[in-house]
Amino acid sequence: TPKLVSGVIEYLGRDPGEVIGTIFPGEGQATIEKIAINCVMAGCRPEYAPVVIATVEALVDPTFPLNPLQSTGSPTILLVVSGPIVRSLGFNTREWIFGGNGGRANATIGRAIRLILWNIGRARPGELLKGTMGRPGGWSYCIGEEQDLNPWPPFQVDLGFAPEDSVVTVMKAGVHHSLSAASGIVSLEESFTFLATGLSRVGSNNDIEAATATMGGKRSLVMVVNPSYAQLLADSGYTKRDYLYKELLPKAQ
């Protein structure tokens, strides 16, 4: 309703006609008002809107690979929110983190971005959206980083921001693959081998050799580690970088 949209715009305190950028592939203009409309349709509270706007700013940046997101490989957009805003907005950062349910911020911020691509960017299946099979994450794909149980520095610090900064990281995401090393694993070393094998399994879009051959080794891996396993790694002296680059990737290759 106009009242709800006005509430979002008033919360932002910005000109409703301000243009953030144009959204590929339909090149529609993402104004503050249009972003607010899509936020309301997605179920966002007004305080969620700054995260949505920050995401749109990333999407319209010329360096962001938004064009391939309409390709036949059916990738989608993953949002990772980190910093104090995770707690203040009530993100679900624990059980069922990727499920959407259990966290209104997770579900509705991710959904608002998909609606912005649909309504402003006109990225609609059978028209300008050319993905073949698609993926469930195309409905809503947004998570927050756990604050209290994280034994390592937060993600935004890894990216060069301060601990008190709130950051949304926007990335092109392909295969979502769950790896569990619980059954039959008796040592940390065995878990490294098990997880590394899963990262580079034959036929996966995450295959390291395929990425090296087709993309010059530029394909990235996003690893989401549960708190108990992260604590085990930290207690064993591993940083995030050590875990990924000294253990998993060499074994995967």
XYZ file of C-alpha atoms in Angstrom:
253
model
C 0.000 0.000 0.000
C 1.141 3.613 -0.453
C 1.281 4.001 3.347
C 3.777 1.148 3.731
C 5.904 2.395 0.843
C 5.912 5.917 2.294
C 7.014 4.437 5.622
C 10.099 2.894 4.018
C 10.968 6.112 2.159
C 10.529 8.189 5.326
C 12.762 5.783 7.245
C 15.475 6.172 4.603
C 15.139 9.954 4.485
C 16.101 10.053 0.817
C 14.552 11.534 -2.309
C 12.142 8.905 -3.734
C 13.205 9.905 -7.251
C 16.924 9.332 -6.569
C 18.315 6.810 -9.069
C 20.706 4.178 -7.699
C 21.374 2.717 -11.155
C 19.919 0.645 -13.975
C 19.156 -3.050 -13.532
C 20.234 -5.528 -16.202
C 18.854 -6.933 -18.493
C 15.820 -4.673 -18.902
C 17.766 -1.542 -17.915
C 15.005 -0.274 -15.667
C 15.898 2.578 -13.326
C 16.205 1.548 -9.676
C 14.923 4.606 -7.835
C 14.548 4.809 -4.060
C 10.766 4.675 -4.519
C 10.852 1.576 -6.736
C 13.250 -0.164 -4.370
C 10.921 0.695 -1.469
C 7.940 -0.745 -3.371
C 9.751 -4.030 -3.931
C 10.874 -4.111 -0.296
C 7.245 -3.800 0.825
C 6.087 -6.514 -1.574
C 8.801 -8.811 -0.209
C 7.727 -8.212 3.396
C 10.757 -6.140 4.446
C 10.528 -3.929 7.486
C 11.725 -0.336 6.870
C 14.981 -0.984 8.745
C 15.847 -3.725 6.229
C 15.820 -1.285 3.297
C 19.420 0.000 3.721
C 20.711 -3.558 3.216
C 18.632 -3.855 0.046
C 19.916 -0.515 -1.260
C 23.533 -1.472 -0.531
C 22.942 -4.690 -2.485
C 21.482 -2.793 -5.437
C 24.506 -0.476 -5.400
C 26.699 -3.569 -5.761
C 24.521 -5.041 -8.527
C 24.738 -1.905 -10.679
C 28.491 -1.567 -10.211
C 30.142 -2.157 -13.630
C 32.580 -4.642 -12.067
C 29.792 -6.929 -10.806
C 29.067 -9.893 -13.178
C 25.299 -9.364 -13.390
C 25.167 -10.245 -17.105
C 26.171 -13.936 -16.595
C 23.429 -14.258 -13.973
C 20.960 -14.455 -16.861
C 22.948 -17.252 -18.529
C 21.999 -20.875 -19.156
C 23.998 -22.000 -16.124
C 21.246 -20.606 -13.883
C 23.397 -18.991 -11.193
C 21.770 -16.676 -8.683
C 22.768 -13.954 -6.213
C 23.908 -14.823 -2.696
C 23.974 -12.151 0.003
C 26.130 -12.542 3.106
C 25.434 -9.922 5.764
C 28.022 -9.395 8.497
C 28.633 -6.946 11.311
C 26.463 -5.513 14.120
C 23.429 -5.175 11.833
C 23.075 -8.968 11.820
C 22.036 -8.895 15.471
C 20.038 -5.657 15.337
C 17.900 -6.868 12.423
C 17.408 -10.336 13.915
C 19.004 -12.462 11.195
C 18.774 -16.202 11.694
C 22.421 -17.303 11.817
C 22.072 -20.782 13.268
C 19.885 -23.804 12.525
C 18.340 -23.818 9.044
C 20.355 -20.750 8.059
C 19.736 -21.300 4.327
C 16.089 -22.292 4.754
C 14.625 -18.807 4.833
C 12.111 -19.721 7.518
C 13.037 -18.700 11.035
C 14.477 -15.373 9.946
C 12.330 -12.618 8.468
C 15.396 -10.528 7.578
C 16.998 -13.451 5.712
C 13.874 -14.308 3.770
C 12.575 -10.859 2.883
C 15.846 -9.096 2.021
C 16.759 -11.929 -0.339
C 13.248 -11.882 -1.778
C 13.333 -8.098 -2.312
C 16.438 -8.454 -4.471
C 14.781 -11.104 -6.630
C 11.691 -8.876 -7.035
C 13.916 -5.931 -8.005
C 15.552 -8.070 -10.699
C 12.085 -9.230 -11.839
C 10.191 -5.928 -11.742
C 12.880 -3.322 -12.424
C 15.332 -5.440 -14.422
C 12.580 -7.462 -16.179
C 14.591 -10.658 -15.630
C 11.686 -13.056 -16.133
C 11.916 -16.715 -17.226
C 11.112 -17.241 -20.879
C 11.733 -13.585 -21.624
C 14.997 -11.874 -20.674
C 16.036 -14.476 -18.085
C 17.747 -17.288 -20.016
C 18.651 -19.769 -17.274
C 17.661 -23.328 -18.140
C 16.895 -25.223 -14.919
C 17.123 -22.436 -12.347
C 17.653 -23.084 -8.628
C 15.673 -22.683 -5.385
C 18.064 -19.945 -4.242
C 16.615 -17.767 -6.993
C 13.571 -17.190 -4.750
C 15.550 -15.793 -1.817
C 19.233 -16.327 -0.969
C 20.449 -14.291 1.985
C 22.282 -15.263 5.167
C 23.825 -13.499 8.141
C 27.097 -14.339 9.860
C 26.884 -15.715 13.402
C 28.168 -13.178 15.923
C 28.530 -14.899 19.295
C 29.790 -18.397 18.415
C 32.325 -17.345 15.778
C 35.892 -18.050 17.017
C 37.474 -16.087 14.154
C 37.383 -12.423 13.078
C 34.107 -11.571 11.317
C 33.838 -11.747 7.549
C 33.763 -7.994 6.967
C 37.148 -7.697 8.738
C 38.575 -10.232 6.264
C 37.446 -7.846 3.521
C 39.197 -4.849 5.061
C 36.336 -3.290 7.026
C 36.245 -2.532 10.748
C 34.549 -4.822 13.302
C 31.918 -2.141 13.942
C 31.054 -1.846 10.225
C 27.964 -3.561 8.833
C 28.542 -5.002 5.369
C 26.587 -6.939 2.752
C 28.707 -9.048 0.403
C 27.026 -9.722 -2.948
C 28.185 -12.638 -5.056
C 27.220 -14.783 -7.998
C 26.409 -18.246 -6.665
C 26.159 -21.531 -8.517
C 25.884 -24.990 -7.002
C 24.792 -25.218 -3.367
C 26.351 -28.370 -1.949
C 26.023 -29.582 1.647
C 29.021 -31.500 3.013
C 28.782 -33.404 6.284
C 31.884 -35.003 7.781
C 30.163 -36.321 10.894
C 29.510 -39.950 9.968
C 32.529 -42.223 10.367
C 35.045 -39.372 10.678
C 37.334 -39.902 13.651
C 40.005 -37.216 13.133
C 40.385 -33.672 11.898
C 42.711 -34.863 9.131
C 40.055 -37.267 7.854
C 37.510 -34.463 7.793
C 39.878 -32.346 5.664
C 40.173 -35.123 3.082
C 36.427 -35.810 3.090
C 35.460 -32.159 2.628
C 38.164 -31.506 0.021
C 36.900 -34.443 -2.036
C 33.386 -33.026 -1.873
C 34.532 -29.578 -2.985
C 36.040 -30.907 -6.193
C 33.834 -33.852 -7.036
C 33.475 -34.739 -10.720
C 30.537 -33.027 -12.391
C 30.320 -30.191 -9.890
C 30.444 -26.559 -10.980
C 32.898 -26.188 -8.112
C 35.405 -28.543 -9.771
C 38.812 -26.920 -9.311
C 40.356 -28.255 -12.513
C 37.347 -27.206 -14.574
C 37.486 -23.729 -13.074
C 41.175 -23.450 -13.848
C 40.675 -24.594 -17.437
C 37.596 -22.516 -18.284
C 37.961 -19.403 -16.132
C 41.683 -19.045 -15.540
C 41.318 -20.278 -11.983
C 39.148 -17.289 -11.027
C 36.124 -19.226 -9.792
C 35.572 -18.808 -6.072
C 34.294 -21.087 -3.367
C 32.086 -19.856 -0.531
C 32.356 -22.045 2.545
C 29.836 -21.750 5.361
C 31.124 -23.658 8.405
C 28.989 -24.538 11.416
C 30.094 -22.999 14.743
C 31.103 -26.233 16.481
C 33.395 -27.228 13.613
C 34.795 -23.694 13.382
C 35.591 -23.827 17.106
C 37.337 -27.180 16.684
C 39.465 -25.721 13.888
C 40.291 -22.606 15.911
C 41.216 -24.699 18.970
C 43.567 -26.681 16.707
C 45.328 -23.487 15.652
C 43.724 -22.959 12.235
C 42.705 -19.605 10.825
C 40.102 -19.442 8.054
C 42.876 -18.926 5.502
C 44.927 -21.841 6.822
C 41.904 -24.121 6.733
C 41.016 -23.300 3.145
C 44.373 -22.714 1.470
C 46.670 -25.037 3.421
C 44.288 -27.946 3.825
C 41.188 -28.107 1.635
C 42.241 -26.661 -1.713
C 45.555 -28.568 -2.014
C 43.701 -31.819 -1.281
C 40.894 -30.899 -3.680
C 43.382 -30.358 -6.495
